[in-house]
Amino acid sequence: MQIDETSPEHPYLQLAGLLRADIESGKITSQLPSITQLTEETGLAVGTVRRAINILVKEGRVETVPGRRSITKVPRPGRPGGADDRHVPARPHGHVPH
C-alpha cells in the first residue's frame, strides 16, 4: 500500500481510499491488516492509521472490536451497505410510548 507523499490529499484520506478500494474489490474480505502492519507498510503514524480506519467505521464499511482487528462489513447481495444494514422503521411523529 503506497501513500503518495507529494499528493495534496492528506495521508489518512489516501489510506482510507486505498483500504476502501481493497474492500470493494474483494482483496480484503474479513479483517483489515492490523494497525501495526499498516504503520509498517505505509510509514504512517499510528494516529494517522487510526484516523483512516475511523473514516471507514463512520461509512459503515468496517467495525472495530476492542482487543481485536477491525472487521469489514461485507454487503449482502442485492443490498447496499454493510452486513448490519437493517431498516428500522421510524416511529410516527409525535408518538409517545406508554
CSV table of N, CA, C and O in Angstrom, one decimal:
chain,number,residue,atom,x,y,z
A,1,MET,N,0.9,-1.2,0.0
A,1,MET,CA,0.0,0.0,0.0
A,1,MET,C,0.9,1.2,0.0
A,1,MET,O,1.7,1.4,0.9
A,2,GLN,N,0.8,2.0,-1.0
A,2,GLN,CA,1.7,3.2,-1.2
A,2,GLN,C,1.0,4.5,-1.0
A,2,GLN,O,0.0,4.8,-1.6
A,3,ILE,N,1.5,5.3,0.0
A,3,ILE,CA,1.0,6.6,0.2
A,3,ILE,C,1.8,7.6,-0.6
A,3,ILE,O,3.1,7.6,-0.6
A,4,ASP,N,1.2,8.5,-1.3
A,4,ASP,CA,1.9,9.5,-2.2
A,4,ASP,C,2.2,10.7,-1.3
A,4,ASP,O,1.3,11.5,-1.0
A,5,GLU,N,3.4,10.9,-0.9
A,5,GLU,CA,3.8,12.0,-0.1
A,5,GLU,C,3.8,13.3,-0.8
A,5,GLU,O,3.7,14.4,-0.1
A,6,THR,N,3.7,13.3,-2.1
A,6,THR,CA,3.6,14.6,-2.9
A,6,THR,C,2.2,15.0,-3.1
A,6,THR,O,1.9,16.1,-3.6
A,7,SER,N,1.2,14.1,-2.8
A,7,SER,CA,-0.2,14.4,-3.0
A,7,SER,C,-0.7,15.5,-2.1
A,7,SER,O,-0.3,15.5,-0.9
A,8,PRO,N,-1.6,16.4,-2.6
A,8,PRO,CA,-2.2,17.4,-1.7
A,8,PRO,C,-3.2,16.7,-0.8
A,8,PRO,O,-3.6,17.3,0.2
A,9,GLU,N,-3.7,15.5,-1.1
A,9,GLU,CA,-4.6,14.8,-0.2
A,9,GLU,C,-3.9,14.3,1.0
A,9,GLU,O,-2.8,13.7,1.0
A,10,HIS,N,-4.5,14.5,2.2
A,10,HIS,CA,-3.9,14.1,3.5
A,10,HIS,C,-3.7,12.6,3.5
A,10,HIS,O,-4.5,11.8,2.9
A,11,PRO,N,-2.6,12.1,4.1
A,11,PRO,CA,-2.3,10.7,4.1
A,11,PRO,C,-3.4,9.8,4.7
A,11,PRO,O,-3.6,8.7,4.2
A,12,TYR,N,-4.1,10.3,5.7
A,12,TYR,CA,-5.2,9.4,6.3
A,12,TYR,C,-6.3,9.2,5.3
A,12,TYR,O,-6.9,8.2,5.2
A,13,LEU,N,-6.6,10.3,4.4
A,13,LEU,CA,-7.6,10.1,3.4
A,13,LEU,C,-7.1,9.2,2.3
A,13,LEU,O,-7.9,8.4,1.8
A,14,GLN,N,-5.8,9.3,2.0
A,14,GLN,CA,-5.3,8.3,1.0
A,14,GLN,C,-5.4,6.9,1.4
A,14,GLN,O,-5.8,6.0,0.7
A,15,LEU,N,-5.0,6.7,2.7
A,15,LEU,CA,-5.1,5.3,3.3
A,15,LEU,C,-6.5,4.8,3.3
A,15,LEU,O,-6.8,3.7,2.9
A,16,ALA,N,-7.4,5.7,3.8
A,16,ALA,CA,-8.9,5.3,3.8
A,16,ALA,C,-9.3,4.9,2.4
A,16,ALA,O,-10.0,3.9,2.2
A,17,GLY,N,-8.9,5.6,1.4
A,17,GLY,CA,-9.3,5.3,0.0
A,17,GLY,C,-8.7,4.0,-0.5
A,17,GLY,O,-9.4,3.3,-1.2
A,18,LEU,N,-7.5,3.8,-0.1
A,18,LEU,CA,-6.8,2.5,-0.5
A,18,LEU,C,-7.5,1.3,0.1
A,18,LEU,O,-7.8,0.3,-0.5
A,19,LEU,N,-7.8,1.4,1.4
A,19,LEU,CA,-8.5,0.4,2.1
A,19,LEU,C,-9.9,0.1,1.6
A,19,LEU,O,-10.3,-1.0,1.4
A,20,ARG,N,-10.6,1.3,1.3
A,20,ARG,CA,-11.9,1.2,0.8
A,20,ARG,C,-11.9,0.4,-0.6
A,20,ARG,O,-12.8,-0.4,-0.8
A,21,ALA,N,-11.0,0.8,-1.4
A,21,ALA,CA,-10.9,0.1,-2.7
A,21,ALA,C,-10.6,-1.4,-2.6
A,21,ALA,O,-11.1,-2.2,-3.3
A,22,ASP,N,-9.7,-1.7,-1.6
A,22,ASP,CA,-9.4,-3.1,-1.4
A,22,ASP,C,-10.6,-3.9,-0.8
A,22,ASP,O,-10.8,-5.1,-1.2
A,23,ILE,N,-11.4,-3.2,0.0
A,23,ILE,CA,-12.7,-3.9,0.5
A,23,ILE,C,-13.7,-4.1,-0.7
A,23,ILE,O,-14.2,-5.1,-0.8
A,24,GLU,N,-13.9,-3.0,-1.5
A,24,GLU,CA,-14.8,-3.1,-2.6
A,24,GLU,C,-14.4,-4.1,-3.6
A,24,GLU,O,-15.3,-4.7,-4.2
A,25,SER,N,-13.1,-4.2,-3.9
A,25,SER,CA,-12.7,-5.2,-4.9
A,25,SER,C,-12.6,-6.6,-4.4
A,25,SER,O,-12.5,-7.5,-5.2
A,26,GLY,N,-12.8,-6.8,-3.1
A,26,GLY,CA,-12.7,-8.1,-2.5
A,26,GLY,C,-11.3,-8.6,-2.1
A,26,GLY,O,-11.1,-9.7,-1.7
A,27,LYS,N,-10.4,-7.7,-2.3
A,27,LYS,CA,-9.0,-8.0,-1.8
A,27,LYS,C,-8.9,-8.2,-0.3
A,27,LYS,O,-8.2,-9.1,0.2
A,28,ILE,N,-9.7,-7.4,0.4
A,28,ILE,CA,-9.9,-7.5,1.9
A,28,ILE,C,-11.3,-8.0,2.1
A,28,ILE,O,-12.2,-7.3,1.7
A,29,THR,N,-11.4,-9.2,2.7
A,29,THR,CA,-12.8,-9.7,2.8
A,29,THR,C,-13.3,-9.8,4.2
A,29,THR,O,-14.5,-9.7,4.4
A,30,SER,N,-12.4,-10.0,5.2
A,30,SER,CA,-13.0,-10.2,6.6
A,30,SER,C,-12.3,-9.3,7.6
A,30,SER,O,-13.0,-8.7,8.4
A,31,GLN,N,-11.0,-9.1,7.5
A,31,GLN,CA,-10.3,-8.3,8.5
A,31,GLN,C,-9.3,-7.4,7.8
A,31,GLN,O,-8.7,-7.8,6.9
A,32,LEU,N,-9.2,-6.2,8.3
A,32,LEU,CA,-8.2,-5.3,7.8
A,32,LEU,C,-6.8,-5.7,8.4
A,32,LEU,O,-6.8,-6.4,9.5
A,33,PRO,N,-5.8,-5.4,7.8
A,33,PRO,CA,-4.5,-5.6,8.4
A,33,PRO,C,-4.4,-4.9,9.7
A,33,PRO,O,-5.1,-3.9,9.9
A,34,SER,N,-3.6,-5.3,10.7
A,34,SER,CA,-3.5,-4.7,12.0
A,34,SER,C,-3.0,-3.3,11.8
A,34,SER,O,-2.3,-3.0,10.8
A,35,ILE,N,-3.2,-2.5,12.8
A,35,ILE,CA,-2.6,-1.1,12.8
A,35,ILE,C,-1.1,-1.2,12.7
A,35,ILE,O,-0.5,-0.4,12.0
A,36,THR,N,-0.5,-2.1,13.4
A,36,THR,CA,1.0,-2.3,13.3
A,36,THR,C,1.4,-2.6,11.9
A,36,THR,O,2.3,-2.0,11.4
A,37,GLN,N,0.7,-3.5,11.3
A,37,GLN,CA,1.0,-3.9,9.9
A,37,GLN,C,0.9,-2.6,9.0
A,37,GLN,O,1.7,-2.4,8.1
A,38,LEU,N,-0.2,-1.9,9.1
A,38,LEU,CA,-0.4,-0.7,8.3
A,38,LEU,C,0.6,0.4,8.5
A,38,LEU,O,1.0,1.0,7.6
A,39,THR,N,1.0,0.6,9.8
A,39,THR,CA,2.0,1.6,10.0
A,39,THR,C,3.4,1.2,9.4
A,39,THR,O,4.1,2.0,8.8
A,40,GLU,N,3.7,-0.1,9.5
A,40,GLU,CA,5.0,-0.6,8.9
A,40,GLU,C,4.9,-0.5,7.4
A,40,GLU,O,5.9,-0.1,6.8
A,41,GLU,N,3.8,-0.9,6.8
A,41,GLU,CA,3.7,-0.9,5.4
A,41,GLU,C,3.6,0.5,4.8
A,41,GLU,O,4.2,0.7,3.7
A,42,THR,N,3.0,1.4,5.4
A,42,THR,CA,2.8,2.7,4.8
A,42,THR,C,3.8,3.8,5.4
A,42,THR,O,4.0,4.8,4.7
A,43,GLY,N,4.4,3.5,6.5
A,43,GLY,CA,5.3,4.5,7.1
A,43,GLY,C,4.5,5.6,7.8
A,43,GLY,O,5.1,6.6,8.2
A,44,LEU,N,3.2,5.5,8.0
A,44,LEU,CA,2.4,6.5,8.7
A,44,LEU,C,2.4,6.2,10.2
A,44,LEU,O,2.7,5.1,10.7
A,45,ALA,N,2.1,7.3,10.9
A,45,ALA,CA,2.0,7.2,12.4
A,45,ALA,C,0.7,6.4,12.8
A,45,ALA,O,-0.3,6.3,12.0
A,46,VAL,N,0.7,5.8,14.0
A,46,VAL,CA,-0.4,5.1,14.5
A,46,VAL,C,-1.7,5.9,14.4
A,46,VAL,O,-2.8,5.5,14.0
A,47,GLY,N,-1.6,7.2,14.9
A,47,GLY,CA,-2.8,8.0,14.9
A,47,GLY,C,-3.4,8.3,13.5
A,47,GLY,O,-4.6,8.4,13.3
A,48,THR,N,-2.5,8.4,12.5
A,48,THR,CA,-2.9,8.6,11.1
A,48,THR,C,-3.7,7.4,10.6
A,48,THR,O,-4.7,7.5,10.0
A,49,VAL,N,-3.1,6.2,10.9
A,49,VAL,CA,-3.8,4.9,10.5
A,49,VAL,C,-5.2,4.8,11.2
A,49,VAL,O,-6.2,4.5,10.6
A,50,ARG,N,-5.2,5.1,12.5
A,50,ARG,CA,-6.5,5.0,13.2
A,50,ARG,C,-7.5,6.0,12.6
A,50,ARG,O,-8.7,5.7,12.5
A,51,ARG,N,-7.0,7.2,12.2
A,51,ARG,CA,-7.9,8.2,11.6
A,51,ARG,C,-8.5,7.6,10.3
A,51,ARG,O,-9.7,7.8,10.0
A,52,ALA,N,-7.7,7.0,9.5
A,52,ALA,CA,-8.2,6.4,8.3
A,52,ALA,C,-9.2,5.3,8.6
A,52,ALA,O,-10.3,5.2,7.9
A,53,ILE,N,-9.0,4.4,9.5
A,53,ILE,CA,-9.9,3.4,9.9
A,53,ILE,C,-11.2,4.0,10.4
A,53,ILE,O,-12.3,3.5,10.1
A,54,ASN,N,-11.1,5.0,11.2
A,54,ASN,CA,-12.3,5.7,11.7
A,54,ASN,C,-13.2,6.2,10.6
A,54,ASN,O,-14.5,6.2,10.7
A,55,ILE,N,-12.6,6.6,9.5
A,55,ILE,CA,-13.4,7.1,8.3
A,55,ILE,C,-14.3,5.9,7.8
A,55,ILE,O,-15.5,6.0,7.6
A,56,LEU,N,-13.6,4.7,7.7
A,56,LEU,CA,-14.3,3.5,7.2
A,56,LEU,C,-15.4,3.1,8.2
A,56,LEU,O,-16.4,2.5,7.8
A,57,VAL,N,-15.1,3.2,9.5
A,57,VAL,CA,-16.1,2.9,10.5
A,57,VAL,C,-17.4,3.8,10.3
A,57,VAL,O,-18.5,3.3,10.3
A,58,LYS,N,-17.1,5.1,10.2
A,58,LYS,CA,-18.2,6.1,10.0
A,58,LYS,C,-19.0,5.8,8.7
A,58,LYS,O,-20.2,6.0,8.7
A,59,GLU,N,-18.4,5.3,7.7
A,59,GLU,CA,-19.0,4.9,6.5
A,59,GLU,C,-19.8,3.6,6.6
A,59,GLU,O,-20.6,3.2,5.7
A,60,GLY,N,-19.6,2.9,7.7
A,60,GLY,CA,-20.3,1.6,7.8
A,60,GLY,C,-19.6,0.4,7.1
A,60,GLY,O,-20.2,-0.6,7.0
A,61,ARG,N,-18.4,0.6,6.7
A,61,ARG,CA,-17.7,-0.4,5.9
A,61,ARG,C,-16.9,-1.3,6.9
A,61,ARG,O,-16.5,-2.5,6.5
A,62,VAL,N,-16.5,-0.8,8.1
A,62,VAL,CA,-15.7,-1.5,9.0
A,62,VAL,C,-16.3,-1.4,10.4
A,62,VAL,O,-16.9,-0.4,10.7
A,63,GLU,N,-16.1,-2.5,11.2
A,63,GLU,CA,-16.5,-2.5,12.6
A,63,GLU,C,-15.2,-2.8,13.4
A,63,GLU,O,-14.5,-3.7,13.1
A,64,THR,N,-15.0,-2.0,14.4
A,64,THR,CA,-13.9,-2.3,15.3
A,64,THR,C,-14.3,-3.0,16.5
A,64,THR,O,-15.4,-2.7,17.1
A,65,VAL,N,-13.6,-4.0,16.9
A,65,VAL,CA,-13.8,-4.8,18.1
A,65,VAL,C,-12.7,-4.6,19.0
A,65,VAL,O,-11.5,-5.0,18.7
A,66,PRO,N,-12.9,-4.0,20.2
A,66,PRO,CA,-11.8,-3.8,21.1
A,66,PRO,C,-11.0,-5.1,21.4
A,66,PRO,O,-11.5,-6.1,21.6
A,67,GLY,N,-9.6,-4.9,21.3
A,67,GLY,CA,-8.7,-6.0,21.5
A,67,GLY,C,-8.6,-6.9,20.3
A,67,GLY,O,-7.8,-7.9,20.4
A,68,ARG,N,-9.3,-6.6,19.2
A,68,ARG,CA,-9.1,-7.4,18.0
A,68,ARG,C,-8.9,-6.5,16.8
A,68,ARG,O,-9.1,-5.3,17.0
A,69,ARG,N,-8.7,-7.1,15.7
A,69,ARG,CA,-8.6,-6.3,14.5
A,69,ARG,C,-9.9,-5.7,14.0
A,69,ARG,O,-11.0,-6.1,14.5
A,70,SER,N,-9.8,-4.7,13.1
A,70,SER,CA,-11.0,-4.2,12.6
A,70,SER,C,-11.6,-5.1,11.5
A,70,SER,O,-10.9,-5.7,10.7
A,71,ILE,N,-12.9,-5.4,11.6
A,71,ILE,CA,-13.6,-6.3,10.7
A,71,ILE,C,-14.4,-5.6,9.7
A,71,ILE,O,-15.1,-4.6,10.0
A,72,THR,N,-14.2,-6.1,8.4
A,72,THR,CA,-15.0,-5.5,7.4
A,72,THR,C,-16.5,-5.9,7.4
A,72,THR,O,-16.7,-7.1,7.9
A,73,LYS,N,-17.4,-5.1,7.0
A,73,LYS,CA,-18.8,-5.5,6.9
A,73,LYS,C,-19.0,-5.8,5.4
A,73,LYS,O,-19.0,-4.9,4.6
A,74,VAL,N,-19.2,-7.0,5.1
A,74,VAL,CA,-19.5,-7.4,3.7
A,74,VAL,C,-20.9,-7.2,3.4
A,74,VAL,O,-21.8,-7.7,4.1
A,75,PRO,N,-21.2,-6.4,2.3
A,75,PRO,CA,-22.5,-6.1,1.9
A,75,PRO,C,-23.3,-7.4,1.5
A,75,PRO,O,-22.7,-8.3,1.0
A,76,ARG,N,-24.6,-7.5,1.9
A,76,ARG,CA,-25.4,-8.6,1.4
A,76,ARG,C,-25.7,-8.4,0.0
A,76,ARG,O,-25.9,-7.3,-0.5
A,77,PRO,N,-25.8,-9.6,-0.8
A,77,PRO,CA,-26.1,-9.5,-2.2
A,77,PRO,C,-27.4,-8.7,-2.4
A,77,PRO,O,-28.4,-8.9,-1.8
A,78,GLY,N,-27.3,-7.8,-3.4
A,78,GLY,CA,-28.5,-7.0,-3.8
A,78,GLY,C,-28.9,-5.9,-2.9
A,78,GLY,O,-29.9,-5.2,-3.1
A,79,ARG,N,-28.1,-5.6,-1.8
A,79,ARG,CA,-28.4,-4.5,-0.9
A,79,ARG,C,-27.1,-3.7,-0.7
A,79,ARG,O,-26.1,-4.2,-0.5
A,80,PRO,N,-27.3,-2.4,-0.7
A,80,PRO,CA,-26.1,-1.6,-0.4
A,80,PRO,C,-25.8,-1.6,1.1
A,80,PRO,O,-26.7,-1.9,1.9
A,81,GLY,N,-24.6,-1.2,1.4
A,81,GLY,CA,-24.3,-1.0,2.8
A,81,GLY,C,-23.7,-2.3,3.4
A,81,GLY,O,-23.4,-3.3,2.7
A,82,GLY,N,-23.4,-2.3,4.7
A,82,GLY,CA,-22.8,-3.4,5.4
A,82,GLY,C,-23.7,-4.5,5.8
A,82,GLY,O,-24.9,-4.4,5.6
A,83,ALA,N,-23.1,-5.5,6.4
A,83,ALA,CA,-23.9,-6.6,6.8
A,83,ALA,C,-25.0,-6.3,7.9
A,83,ALA,O,-26.0,-7.0,8.0
A,84,ASP,N,-24.7,-5.2,8.6
A,84,ASP,CA,-25.6,-4.8,9.6
A,84,ASP,C,-26.6,-3.7,9.2
A,84,ASP,O,-27.2,-3.1,9.9
A,85,ASP,N,-26.7,-3.6,7.9
A,85,ASP,CA,-27.5,-2.5,7.3
A,85,ASP,C,-29.0,-3.0,7.3
A,85,ASP,O,-29.5,-3.7,6.5
A,86,ARG,N,-29.6,-2.7,8.4
A,86,ARG,CA,-31.0,-3.1,8.6
A,86,ARG,C,-31.9,-1.9,8.6
A,86,ARG,O,-31.6,-0.8,9.1
A,87,HIS,N,-33.1,-2.0,8.0
A,87,HIS,CA,-34.1,-0.9,8.0
A,87,HIS,C,-34.9,-1.0,9.3
A,87,HIS,O,-35.5,-2.0,9.6
A,88,VAL,N,-34.8,0.1,10.0
A,88,VAL,CA,-35.6,0.2,11.3
A,88,VAL,C,-36.7,1.3,11.0
A,88,VAL,O,-36.3,2.4,10.8
A,89,PRO,N,-37.9,0.9,11.0
A,89,PRO,CA,-39.0,1.9,10.8
A,89,PRO,C,-39.0,3.0,11.8
A,89,PRO,O,-38.8,2.7,13.0
A,90,ALA,N,-39.2,4.2,11.3
A,90,ALA,CA,-39.3,5.3,12.2
A,90,ALA,C,-40.6,5.3,12.9
A,90,ALA,O,-41.6,4.9,12.4
A,91,ARG,N,-40.6,5.8,14.1
A,91,ARG,CA,-41.9,6.0,14.8
A,91,ARG,C,-42.7,7.2,14.2
A,91,ARG,O,-42.0,8.1,13.8
A,92,PRO,N,-44.0,7.1,14.2
A,92,PRO,CA,-44.7,8.2,13.7
A,92,PRO,C,-44.4,9.5,14.5
A,92,PRO,O,-44.2,9.4,15.7
A,93,HIS,N,-44.4,10.6,13.9
A,93,HIS,CA,-44.0,11.8,14.5
A,93,HIS,C,-45.0,12.1,15.7
A,93,HIS,O,-46.2,12.1,15.5
A,94,GLY,N,-44.5,12.4,16.8
A,94,GLY,CA,-45.3,12.8,17.9
A,94,GLY,C,-45.8,11.6,18.8
A,94,GLY,O,-46.5,11.8,19.8
A,95,HIS,N,-45.4,10.4,18.4
A,95,HIS,CA,-45.8,9.2,19.1
A,95,HIS,C,-45.0,9.1,20.4
A,95,HIS,O,-43.8,9.2,20.4
A,96,VAL,N,-45.7,8.9,21.5
A,96,VAL,CA,-45.1,8.7,22.8
A,96,VAL,C,-45.4,7.3,23.3
A,96,VAL,O,-46.6,7.0,23.5
A,97,PRO,N,-44.4,6.5,23.6
A,97,PRO,CA,-44.7,5.1,24.1
A,97,PRO,C,-45.3,5.2,25.5
A,97,PRO,O,-45.0,6.1,26.3
A,98,HIS,N,-46.2,4.3,25.8
A,98,HIS,CA,-46.8,4.3,27.2
A,98,HIS,C,-46.3,3.2,28.0
A,98,HIS,O,-45.9,2.2,27.7
